[in-house]
PDB file of C-alpha atoms in Angstrom:
ATOM      1  CA  MET G   1      -5.825   6.773   4.061  1.00  0.00           C
ATOM      2  CA  ARG G   2      -9.234   8.101   3.086  1.00  0.00           C
ATOM      3  CA  ILE G   3      -9.380   6.190  -0.195  1.00  0.00           C
ATOM      4  CA  VAL G   4      -8.226   2.964   1.422  1.00  0.00           C
ATOM      5  CA  THR G   5     -10.671   3.289   4.327  1.00  0.00           C
ATOM      6  CA  GLU G   6     -13.600   3.997   2.006  1.00  0.00           C
ATOM      7  CA  ARG G   7     -12.799   1.119  -0.362  1.00  0.00           C
ATOM      8  CA  VAL G   8     -12.181  -1.325   2.500  1.00  0.00           C
ATOM      9  CA  ALA G   9     -15.532  -0.380   4.028  1.00  0.00           C
ATOM     10  CA  ALA G  10     -17.334  -0.820   0.690  1.00  0.00           C
ATOM     11  CA  LEU G  11     -15.717  -4.164  -0.085  1.00  0.00           C
ATOM     12  CA  GLY G  12     -16.189  -5.353   3.484  1.00  0.00           C
ATOM     13  CA  ALA G  13     -19.892  -4.504   3.313  1.00  0.00           C
ATOM     14  CA  ALA G  14     -20.216  -6.306  -0.032  1.00  0.00           C
ATOM     15  CA  LEU G  15     -18.655  -9.381   1.605  1.00  0.00           C
ATOM     16  CA  SER G  16     -20.870  -9.012   4.717  1.00  0.00           C
ATOM     17  CA  LEU G  17     -17.853  -8.426   6.946  1.00  0.00           C
ATOM     18  CA  PRO G  18     -18.426  -6.435  10.134  1.00  0.00           C
ATOM     19  CA  PRO G  19     -17.198  -2.827   9.853  1.00  0.00           C
ATOM     20  CA  ALA G  20     -15.188  -3.146  13.063  1.00  0.00           C
ATOM     21  CA  ALA G  21     -13.150  -6.035  11.628  1.00  0.00           C
ATOM     22  CA  ALA G  22     -10.437  -3.700  10.296  1.00  0.00           C
ATOM     23  CA  PRO G  23      -9.570  -1.048  12.849  1.00  0.00           C
ATOM     24  CA  ALA G  24      -8.251   2.248  11.539  1.00  0.00           C
ATOM     25  CA  GLU G  25      -4.927   1.690  13.307  1.00  0.00           C
ATOM     26  CA  GLU G  26      -4.218  -1.483  11.307  1.00  0.00           C
ATOM     27  CA  ILE G  27      -5.201   0.227   8.063  1.00  0.00           C
ATOM     28  CA  ARG G  28      -2.835   3.080   8.920  1.00  0.00           C
ATOM     29  CA  ARG G  29      -0.002   0.619   9.619  1.00  0.00           C
ATOM     30  CA  VAL G  30      -0.420  -1.192   6.299  1.00  0.00           C
ATOM     31  CA  VAL G  31      -0.545   2.122   4.427  1.00  0.00           C
ATOM     32  CA  GLN G  32       2.633   3.187   6.240  1.00  0.00           C
ATOM     33  CA  VAL G  33       4.475  -0.055   5.354  1.00  0.00           C
ATOM     34  CA  PHE G  34       3.538   0.287   1.682  1.00  0.00           C
ATOM     35  CA  ARG G  35       4.480   3.974   1.608  1.00  0.00           C
ATOM     36  CA  GLU G  36       7.839   3.366   3.289  1.00  0.00           C
ATOM     37  CA  LEU G  37       8.714   0.500   0.965  1.00  0.00           C
ATOM     38  CA  ARG G  38       7.599   2.443  -2.104  1.00  0.00           C
ATOM     39  CA  LEU G  39       9.686   5.491  -1.086  1.00  0.00           C
ATOM     40  CA  GLY G  40      12.645   3.498   0.220  1.00  0.00           C
ATOM     41  CA  GLN G  41      12.770   5.237   3.588  1.00  0.00           C
ATOM     42  CA  SER G  42      11.023   5.378   6.947  1.00  0.00           C
ATOM     43  CA  GLU G  43       8.268   7.915   7.476  1.00  0.00           C
ATOM     44  CA  ASP G  44      10.595  10.122   9.497  1.00  0.00           C
ATOM     45  CA  GLY G  45      13.367   9.777   6.870  1.00  0.00           C
ATOM     46  CA  ARG G  46      15.913   8.358   9.309  1.00  0.00           C
ATOM     47  CA  ILE G  47      16.086   4.817   7.905  1.00  0.00           C
ATOM     48  CA  LYS G  48      16.731   4.011   4.230  1.00  0.00           C
ATOM     49  CA  PHE G  49      15.404   0.810   2.622  1.00  0.00           C
ATOM     50  CA  LYS G  50      15.825  -0.918  -0.691  1.00  0.00           C
ATOM     51  CA  THR G  51      12.654  -0.765  -2.762  1.00  0.00           C
ATOM     52  CA  PRO G  52      10.843  -3.878  -3.998  1.00  0.00           C
ATOM     53  CA  SER G  53      10.306  -4.613  -7.673  1.00  0.00           C
ATOM     54  CA  GLY G  54       6.480  -4.427  -7.433  1.00  0.00           C
ATOM     55  CA  THR G  55       4.335  -1.310  -7.591  1.00  0.00           C
ATOM     56  CA  MET G  56       2.988  -1.437  -4.009  1.00  0.00           C
ATOM     57  CA  SER G  57      -0.237   0.215  -5.169  1.00  0.00           C
ATOM     58  CA  THR G  58      -3.234   1.501  -3.238  1.00  0.00           C
ATOM     59  CA  ALA G  59      -5.276  -1.349  -4.740  1.00  0.00           C
ATOM     60  CA  GLU G  60      -2.812  -3.835  -3.208  1.00  0.00           C
ATOM     61  CA  VAL G  61      -3.188  -2.166   0.205  1.00  0.00           C
ATOM     62  CA  ILE G  62      -6.962  -2.525  -0.066  1.00  0.00           C
ATOM     63  CA  SER G  63      -6.631  -6.162  -1.127  1.00  0.00           C
ATOM     64  CA  VAL G  64      -4.299  -6.988   1.777  1.00  0.00           C
ATOM     65  CA  ILE G  65      -6.679  -5.456   4.316  1.00  0.00           C
ATOM     66  CA  VAL G  66      -9.832  -7.076   2.916  1.00  0.00           C
ATOM     67  CA  GLN G  67      -8.038 -10.429   2.796  1.00  0.00           C
ATOM     68  CA  GLY G  68      -6.984  -9.961   6.428  1.00  0.00           C
ATOM     69  CA  MET G  69     -10.535  -9.035   7.395  1.00  0.00           C
ATOM     70  CA  SER G  70     -11.919 -12.140   5.693  1.00  0.00           C
ATOM     71  CA  LEU G  71      -9.398 -14.384   7.411  1.00  0.00           C
ATOM     72  CA  ALA G  72      -9.993 -12.806  10.808  1.00  0.00           C
ATOM     73  CA  VAL G  73     -13.784 -13.034  10.536  1.00  0.00           C
ATOM     74  CA  HIS G  74     -13.978 -16.544   9.118  1.00  0.00           C
ATOM     75  CA  LEU G  75     -10.964 -18.224  10.722  1.00  0.00           C
ATOM     76  CA  GLY G  76     -10.110 -16.065  13.724  1.00  0.00           C
ATOM     77  CA  ASP G  77     -11.850 -14.078  16.421  1.00  0.00           C
ATOM     78  CA  GLY G  78     -13.158 -11.397  14.061  1.00  0.00           C
ATOM     79  CA  GLN G  79     -10.573  -8.707  14.863  1.00  0.00           C
ATOM     80  CA  VAL G  80      -7.826  -7.947  12.377  1.00  0.00           C
ATOM     81  CA  ARG G  81      -4.404  -7.650  13.915  1.00  0.00           C
ATOM     82  CA  PHE G  82      -1.214  -6.678  12.124  1.00  0.00           C
ATOM     83  CA  ASP G  83      -0.001 -10.279  12.244  1.00  0.00           C
ATOM     84  CA  ASP G  84      -3.116 -11.255  10.240  1.00  0.00           C
ATOM     85  CA  LEU G  85      -1.967  -8.904   7.492  1.00  0.00           C
ATOM     86  CA  LEU G  86       1.704  -9.851   7.262  1.00  0.00           C
ATOM     87  CA  SER G  87       1.320 -12.702   4.761  1.00  0.00           C
ATOM     88  CA  GLY G  88      -0.683 -10.438   2.445  1.00  0.00           C
ATOM     89  CA  ILE G  89       1.910  -7.680   2.758  1.00  0.00           C
ATOM     90  CA  GLU G  90       4.708 -10.142   2.081  1.00  0.00           C
ATOM     91  CA  GLY G  91       2.864 -11.412  -0.999  1.00  0.00           C
ATOM     92  CA  SER G  92       2.667  -7.849  -2.315  1.00  0.00           C
ATOM     93  CA  VAL G  93       6.311  -7.114  -1.571  1.00  0.00           C
ATOM     94  CA  VAL G  94       7.973 -10.324  -2.750  1.00  0.00           C
ATOM     95  CA  ARG G  95       7.456 -10.467  -6.516  1.00  0.00           C
ATOM     96  CA  ASP G  96      11.018 -11.043  -7.690  1.00  0.00           C
ATOM     97  CA  PRO G  97      12.238 -14.255  -5.993  1.00  0.00           C
ATOM     98  CA  VAL G  98      15.851 -13.067  -5.868  1.00  0.00           C
ATOM     99  CA  HIS G  99      15.715  -9.332  -5.065  1.00  0.00           C
ATOM    100  CA  ASP G 100      12.515  -8.884  -3.073  1.00  0.00           C
ATOM    101  CA  PRO G 101      13.051 -11.383  -0.211  1.00  0.00           C
ATOM    102  CA  VAL G 102      16.193  -9.408   0.668  1.00  0.00           C
ATOM    103  CA  VAL G 103      14.232  -6.132   0.587  1.00  0.00           C
ATOM    104  CA  TRP G 104      11.502  -7.609   2.819  1.00  0.00           C
ATOM    105  CA  ARG G 105      13.974  -9.098   5.332  1.00  0.00           C
ATOM    106  CA  GLU G 106      15.931  -5.840   5.605  1.00  0.00           C
ATOM    107  CA  TYR G 107      12.707  -3.910   6.123  1.00  0.00           C
ATOM    108  CA  LEU G 108      11.561  -6.283   8.883  1.00  0.00           C
ATOM    109  CA  ASP G 109      14.989  -6.112  10.518  1.00  0.00           C
ATOM    110  CA  ALA G 110      14.834  -2.311  10.463  1.00  0.00           C
ATOM    111  CA  LEU G 111      11.352  -2.425  12.031  1.00  0.00           C
ATOM    112  CA  SER G 112      12.563  -4.605  14.854  1.00  0.00           C
ATOM    113  CA  GLY G 113      15.237  -2.011  15.609  1.00  0.00           C
ATOM    114  CA  ARG G 114      12.751   0.879  15.892  1.00  0.00           C
TER     115      ARG G 114
END
């Protein structure tokens, strides 16, 4: 969380994005999604997931959040919401066109059941 928050702040400042554009709660949620998909289980260990073919790296988390911030500031109301980040997350998850859409759909279905 610390690394992501620091890098997002630095990149956001370099792009002249307001610091409040990416609230800590949304950063935490994206980090959690990436961690759960990378590990193949929910944070509490109760739900198992298939893992995607990509690396789901910290750099990708940072990229997803900065992209969401840019979209929110330039095309939205300036506040990043989780929905603003979903397309970026999906782009990081779905690398293999056969395997990864299934992984992503199962993960989203599991989230809706939480």
